[in-house]
CSV table of C-alpha atoms in Angstrom, one decimal:
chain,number,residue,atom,x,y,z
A,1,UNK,CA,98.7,211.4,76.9
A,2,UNK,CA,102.4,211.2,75.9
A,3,UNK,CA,103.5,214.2,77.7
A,4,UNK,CA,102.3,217.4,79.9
A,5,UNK,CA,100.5,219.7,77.6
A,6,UNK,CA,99.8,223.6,78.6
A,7,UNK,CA,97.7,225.7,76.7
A,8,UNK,CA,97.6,228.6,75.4
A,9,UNK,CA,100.7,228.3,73.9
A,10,UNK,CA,101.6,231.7,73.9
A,11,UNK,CA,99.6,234.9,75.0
A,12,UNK,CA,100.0,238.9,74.5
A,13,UNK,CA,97.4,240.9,76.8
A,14,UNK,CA,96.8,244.0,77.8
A,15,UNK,CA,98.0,245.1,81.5
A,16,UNK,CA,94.8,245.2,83.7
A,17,UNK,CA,93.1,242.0,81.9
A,18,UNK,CA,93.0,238.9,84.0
A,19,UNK,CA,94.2,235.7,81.8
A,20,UNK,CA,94.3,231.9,82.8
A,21,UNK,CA,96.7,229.0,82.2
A,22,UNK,CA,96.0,225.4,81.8
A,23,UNK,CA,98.0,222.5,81.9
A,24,UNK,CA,97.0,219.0,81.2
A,25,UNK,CA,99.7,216.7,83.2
A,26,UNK,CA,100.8,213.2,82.3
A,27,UNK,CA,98.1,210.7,83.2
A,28,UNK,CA,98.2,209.3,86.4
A,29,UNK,CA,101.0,212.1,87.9
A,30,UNK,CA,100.1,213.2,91.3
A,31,UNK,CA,102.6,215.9,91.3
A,32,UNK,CA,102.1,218.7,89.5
A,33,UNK,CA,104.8,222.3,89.6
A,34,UNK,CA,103.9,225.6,88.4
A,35,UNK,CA,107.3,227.8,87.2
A,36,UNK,CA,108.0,231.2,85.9
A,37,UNK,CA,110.9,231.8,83.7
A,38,UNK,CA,111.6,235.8,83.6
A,39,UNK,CA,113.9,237.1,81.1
A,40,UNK,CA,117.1,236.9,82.3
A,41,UNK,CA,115.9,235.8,85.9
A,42,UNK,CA,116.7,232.4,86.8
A,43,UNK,CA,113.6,229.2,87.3
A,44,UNK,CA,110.9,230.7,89.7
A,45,UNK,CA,109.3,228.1,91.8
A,46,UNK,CA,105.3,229.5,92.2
A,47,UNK,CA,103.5,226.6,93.7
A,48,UNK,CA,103.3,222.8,93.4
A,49,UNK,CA,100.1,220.3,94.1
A,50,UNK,CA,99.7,217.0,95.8
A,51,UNK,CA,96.5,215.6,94.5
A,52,UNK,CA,94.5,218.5,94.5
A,53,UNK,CA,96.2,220.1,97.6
A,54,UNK,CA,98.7,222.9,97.3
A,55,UNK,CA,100.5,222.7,100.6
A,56,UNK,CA,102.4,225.5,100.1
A,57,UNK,CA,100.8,229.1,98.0
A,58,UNK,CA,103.6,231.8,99.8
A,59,UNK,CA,105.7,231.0,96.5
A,60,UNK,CA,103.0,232.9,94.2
A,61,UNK,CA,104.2,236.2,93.7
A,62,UNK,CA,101.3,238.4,94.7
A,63,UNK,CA,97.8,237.8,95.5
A,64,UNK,CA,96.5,238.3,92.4
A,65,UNK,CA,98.2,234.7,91.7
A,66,UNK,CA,96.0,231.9,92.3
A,67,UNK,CA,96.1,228.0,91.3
A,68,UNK,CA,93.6,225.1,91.3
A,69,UNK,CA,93.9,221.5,90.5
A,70,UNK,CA,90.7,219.7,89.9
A,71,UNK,CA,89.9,216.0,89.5
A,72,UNK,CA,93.9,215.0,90.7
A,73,UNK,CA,94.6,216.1,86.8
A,74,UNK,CA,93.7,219.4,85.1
A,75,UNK,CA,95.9,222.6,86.6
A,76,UNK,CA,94.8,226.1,86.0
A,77,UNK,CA,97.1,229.3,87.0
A,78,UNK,CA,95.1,232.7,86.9
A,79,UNK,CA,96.5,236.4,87.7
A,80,UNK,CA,94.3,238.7,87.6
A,81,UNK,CA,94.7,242.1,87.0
A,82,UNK,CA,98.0,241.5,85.1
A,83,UNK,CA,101.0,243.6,85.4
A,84,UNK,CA,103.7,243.9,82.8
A,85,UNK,CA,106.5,242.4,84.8
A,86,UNK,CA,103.8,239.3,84.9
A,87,UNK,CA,105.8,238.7,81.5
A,88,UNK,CA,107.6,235.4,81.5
A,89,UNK,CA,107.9,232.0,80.3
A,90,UNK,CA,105.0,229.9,82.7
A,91,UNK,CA,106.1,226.3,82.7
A,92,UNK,CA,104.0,223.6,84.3
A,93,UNK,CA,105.8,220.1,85.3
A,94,UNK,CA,104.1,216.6,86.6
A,95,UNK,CA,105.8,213.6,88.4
A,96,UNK,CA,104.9,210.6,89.9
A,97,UNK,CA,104.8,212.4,93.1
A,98,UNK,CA,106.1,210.2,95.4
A,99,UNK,CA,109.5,212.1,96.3
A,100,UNK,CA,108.4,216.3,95.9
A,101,UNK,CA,110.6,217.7,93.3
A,102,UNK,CA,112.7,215.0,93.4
A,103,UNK,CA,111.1,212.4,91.1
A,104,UNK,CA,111.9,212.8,87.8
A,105,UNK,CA,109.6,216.0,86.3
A,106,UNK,CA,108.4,215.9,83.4
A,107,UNK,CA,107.9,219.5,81.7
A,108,UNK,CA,105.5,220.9,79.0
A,109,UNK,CA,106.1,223.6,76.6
A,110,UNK,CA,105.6,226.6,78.5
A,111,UNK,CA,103.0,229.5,78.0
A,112,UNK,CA,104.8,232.5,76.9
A,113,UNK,CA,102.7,235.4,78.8
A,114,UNK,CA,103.3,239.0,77.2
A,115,UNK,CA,101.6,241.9,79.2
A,116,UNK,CA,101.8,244.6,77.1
B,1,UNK,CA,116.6,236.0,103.2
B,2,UNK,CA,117.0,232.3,101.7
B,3,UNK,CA,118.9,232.8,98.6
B,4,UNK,CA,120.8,230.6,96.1
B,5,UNK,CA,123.8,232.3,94.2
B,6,UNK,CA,125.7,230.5,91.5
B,7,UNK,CA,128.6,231.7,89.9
B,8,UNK,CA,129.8,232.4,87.1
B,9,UNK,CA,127.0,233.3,85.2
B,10,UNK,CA,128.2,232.7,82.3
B,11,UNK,CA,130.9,230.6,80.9
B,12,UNK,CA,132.4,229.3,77.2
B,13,UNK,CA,135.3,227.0,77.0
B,14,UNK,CA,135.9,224.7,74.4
B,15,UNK,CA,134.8,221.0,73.5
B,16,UNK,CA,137.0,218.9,75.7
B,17,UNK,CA,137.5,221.0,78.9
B,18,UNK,CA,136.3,220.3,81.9
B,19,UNK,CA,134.2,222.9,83.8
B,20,UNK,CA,133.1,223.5,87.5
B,21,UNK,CA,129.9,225.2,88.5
B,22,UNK,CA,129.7,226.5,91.5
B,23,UNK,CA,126.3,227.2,94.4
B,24,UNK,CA,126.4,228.6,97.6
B,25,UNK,CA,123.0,229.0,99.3
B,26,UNK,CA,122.2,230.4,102.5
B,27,UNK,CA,118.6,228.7,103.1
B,28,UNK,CA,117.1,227.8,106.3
B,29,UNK,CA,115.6,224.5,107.1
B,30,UNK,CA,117.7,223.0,104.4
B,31,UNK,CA,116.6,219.9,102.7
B,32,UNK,CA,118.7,218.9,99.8
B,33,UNK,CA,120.4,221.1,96.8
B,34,UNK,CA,119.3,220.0,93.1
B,35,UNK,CA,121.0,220.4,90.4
B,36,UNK,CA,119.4,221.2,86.6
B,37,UNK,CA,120.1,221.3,83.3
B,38,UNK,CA,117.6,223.9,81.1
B,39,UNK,CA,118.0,223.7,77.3
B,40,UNK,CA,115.0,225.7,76.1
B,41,UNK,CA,111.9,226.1,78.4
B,42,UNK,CA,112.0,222.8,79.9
B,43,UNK,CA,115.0,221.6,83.3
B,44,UNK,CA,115.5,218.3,83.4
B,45,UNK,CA,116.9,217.1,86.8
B,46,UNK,CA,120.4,216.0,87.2
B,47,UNK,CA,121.2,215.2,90.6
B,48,UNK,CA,120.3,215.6,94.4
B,49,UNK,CA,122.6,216.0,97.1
B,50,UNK,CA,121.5,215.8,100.9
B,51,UNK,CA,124.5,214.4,102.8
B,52,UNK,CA,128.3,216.5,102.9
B,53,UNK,CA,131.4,215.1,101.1
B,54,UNK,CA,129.4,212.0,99.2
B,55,UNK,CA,130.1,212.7,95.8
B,56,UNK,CA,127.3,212.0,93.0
B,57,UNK,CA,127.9,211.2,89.6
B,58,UNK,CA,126.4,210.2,86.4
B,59,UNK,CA,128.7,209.8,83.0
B,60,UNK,CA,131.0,213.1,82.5
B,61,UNK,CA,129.2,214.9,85.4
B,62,UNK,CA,129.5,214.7,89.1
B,63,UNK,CA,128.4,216.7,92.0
B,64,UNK,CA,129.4,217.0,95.9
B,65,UNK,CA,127.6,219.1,98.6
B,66,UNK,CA,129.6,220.9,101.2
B,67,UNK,CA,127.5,221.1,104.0
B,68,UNK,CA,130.2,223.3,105.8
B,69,UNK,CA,130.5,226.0,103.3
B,70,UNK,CA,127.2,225.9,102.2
B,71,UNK,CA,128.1,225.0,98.1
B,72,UNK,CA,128.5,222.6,95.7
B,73,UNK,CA,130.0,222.3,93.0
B,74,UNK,CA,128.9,220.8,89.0
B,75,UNK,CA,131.8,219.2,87.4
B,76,UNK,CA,131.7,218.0,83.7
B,77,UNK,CA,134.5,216.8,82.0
B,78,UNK,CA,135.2,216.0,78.4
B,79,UNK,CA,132.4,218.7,77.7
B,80,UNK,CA,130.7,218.4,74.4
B,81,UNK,CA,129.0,220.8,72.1
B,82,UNK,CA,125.5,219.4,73.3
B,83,UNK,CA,126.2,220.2,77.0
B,84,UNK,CA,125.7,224.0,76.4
B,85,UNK,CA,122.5,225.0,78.4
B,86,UNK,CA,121.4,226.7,81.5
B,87,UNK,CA,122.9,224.8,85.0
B,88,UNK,CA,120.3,225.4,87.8
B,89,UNK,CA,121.1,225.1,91.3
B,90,UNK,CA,118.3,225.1,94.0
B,91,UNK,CA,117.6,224.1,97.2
B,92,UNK,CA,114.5,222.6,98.8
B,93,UNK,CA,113.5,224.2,101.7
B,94,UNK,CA,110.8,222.1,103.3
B,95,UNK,CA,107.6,223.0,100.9
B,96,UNK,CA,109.4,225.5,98.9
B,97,UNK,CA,112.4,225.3,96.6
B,98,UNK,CA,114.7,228.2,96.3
B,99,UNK,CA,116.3,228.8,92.6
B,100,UNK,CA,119.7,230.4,91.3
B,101,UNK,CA,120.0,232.8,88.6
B,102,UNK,CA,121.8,229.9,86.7
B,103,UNK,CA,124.8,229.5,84.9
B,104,UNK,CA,125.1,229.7,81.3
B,105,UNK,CA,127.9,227.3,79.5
B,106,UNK,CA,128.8,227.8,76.0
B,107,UNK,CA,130.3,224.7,74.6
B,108,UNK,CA,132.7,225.7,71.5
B,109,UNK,CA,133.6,222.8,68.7
């Protein structure tokens, strides 16, 4: 594909309803970040996977936070149970992965999450 | 607790100025500090600084980590309107990167 795709592009739910983010990353990237861009807070680092290993989860912000990768490609981020301070900008990045956020990342558009 | 802070927050000078940003972290099991530029949604990554006192620079920007007083400093000189975005500072902490609140430059024409 010519770039790292997340879907939905934007998403109003109520507080209490679980929702689920995708992204599609650039074919063949190894490396794939999951971020979460508050309102007024600076880049929030959630999780990042290798392959299909996440190495490190303790950046998710609560337990009911979880991420899968499938297949080395397709990414999914879930909360369940969503809060209104869940509200943010999600963005999902790939890379090469060679050198962890180090190799040049390559961003999608971002799921805007409203929790009303 | 690991935190990043980067100061100012926000800045506007005009086109032409140069401008310092400015990190200091207080991490353990530091890594490297990585600078970012955010326009919109999306940082793109500008530089990567593991070793004190070597200076890194590409075009009007440059960067130097000081190792001793834990910051480093984003320099851009001859600023131009389309350097205006968000300036992200973080630092990789083995698995885990730690994020500053940014700083927000303002380029006036």
């Amino acid at each position: 594909g010519a770039g790292v795709s997340q879907s939905p592009s934007n998403k109003v739910t109520e507080k209490g309803k679980d929702v689920e983010l995708r992204c599609d990353p650039i074919s063949g990237h190894t490396a794939l970040y999951w971020y979460r861009q508050s309102l007024g807070q600076g880049l929030e680092f959630l999780i990042y996977f290798q392959g299909n290993s996440a190495p490190d989860k303790s950046g998710l912000p609560s337990d009911r936070f979880s991420a899968e990768r499938t297949g080395g490609s397709v990414s999914t981020l879930t909360i369940q149970r969503t809060q209104q301070e869940d509200s943010a900008v999600y963005l999902c990045a790939s890379a090469r992965g060679t050198e962890i956020f180090t190799d040049t990342q390559y961003f999608g558009p971002g799921t805007r999450l409203t929790v009303l | 607790e690991d935190k990043v802070v980067q100061s100012p927050l926000s800045l506007v000078v005009h086109e032409g100025d140069t401008v310092t940003l400015n990190c200091s972290y207080e991490v353990t099991n530091f890594r490297s500090l990585l600078w970012y530029k955010q326009e919109k949604k999306a940082p793109t990554f500008l530089f990567m600084l593991t070793s004190s006192g070597i200076e890194k620079k590409s075009g009007r920007l440059s960067s130097i980590l000081d190792k001793k007083e834990l910051s480093s400093i984003l320099n851009i000189t001859a600023t131009q309107t389309g350097d205006s975005a968000i300036y992200l500072c973080a630092v990789d902490r083995d698995d885990k990167i730690i994020f500053g609140k940014g700083t927000r430059l303002h380029i006036l024409p």
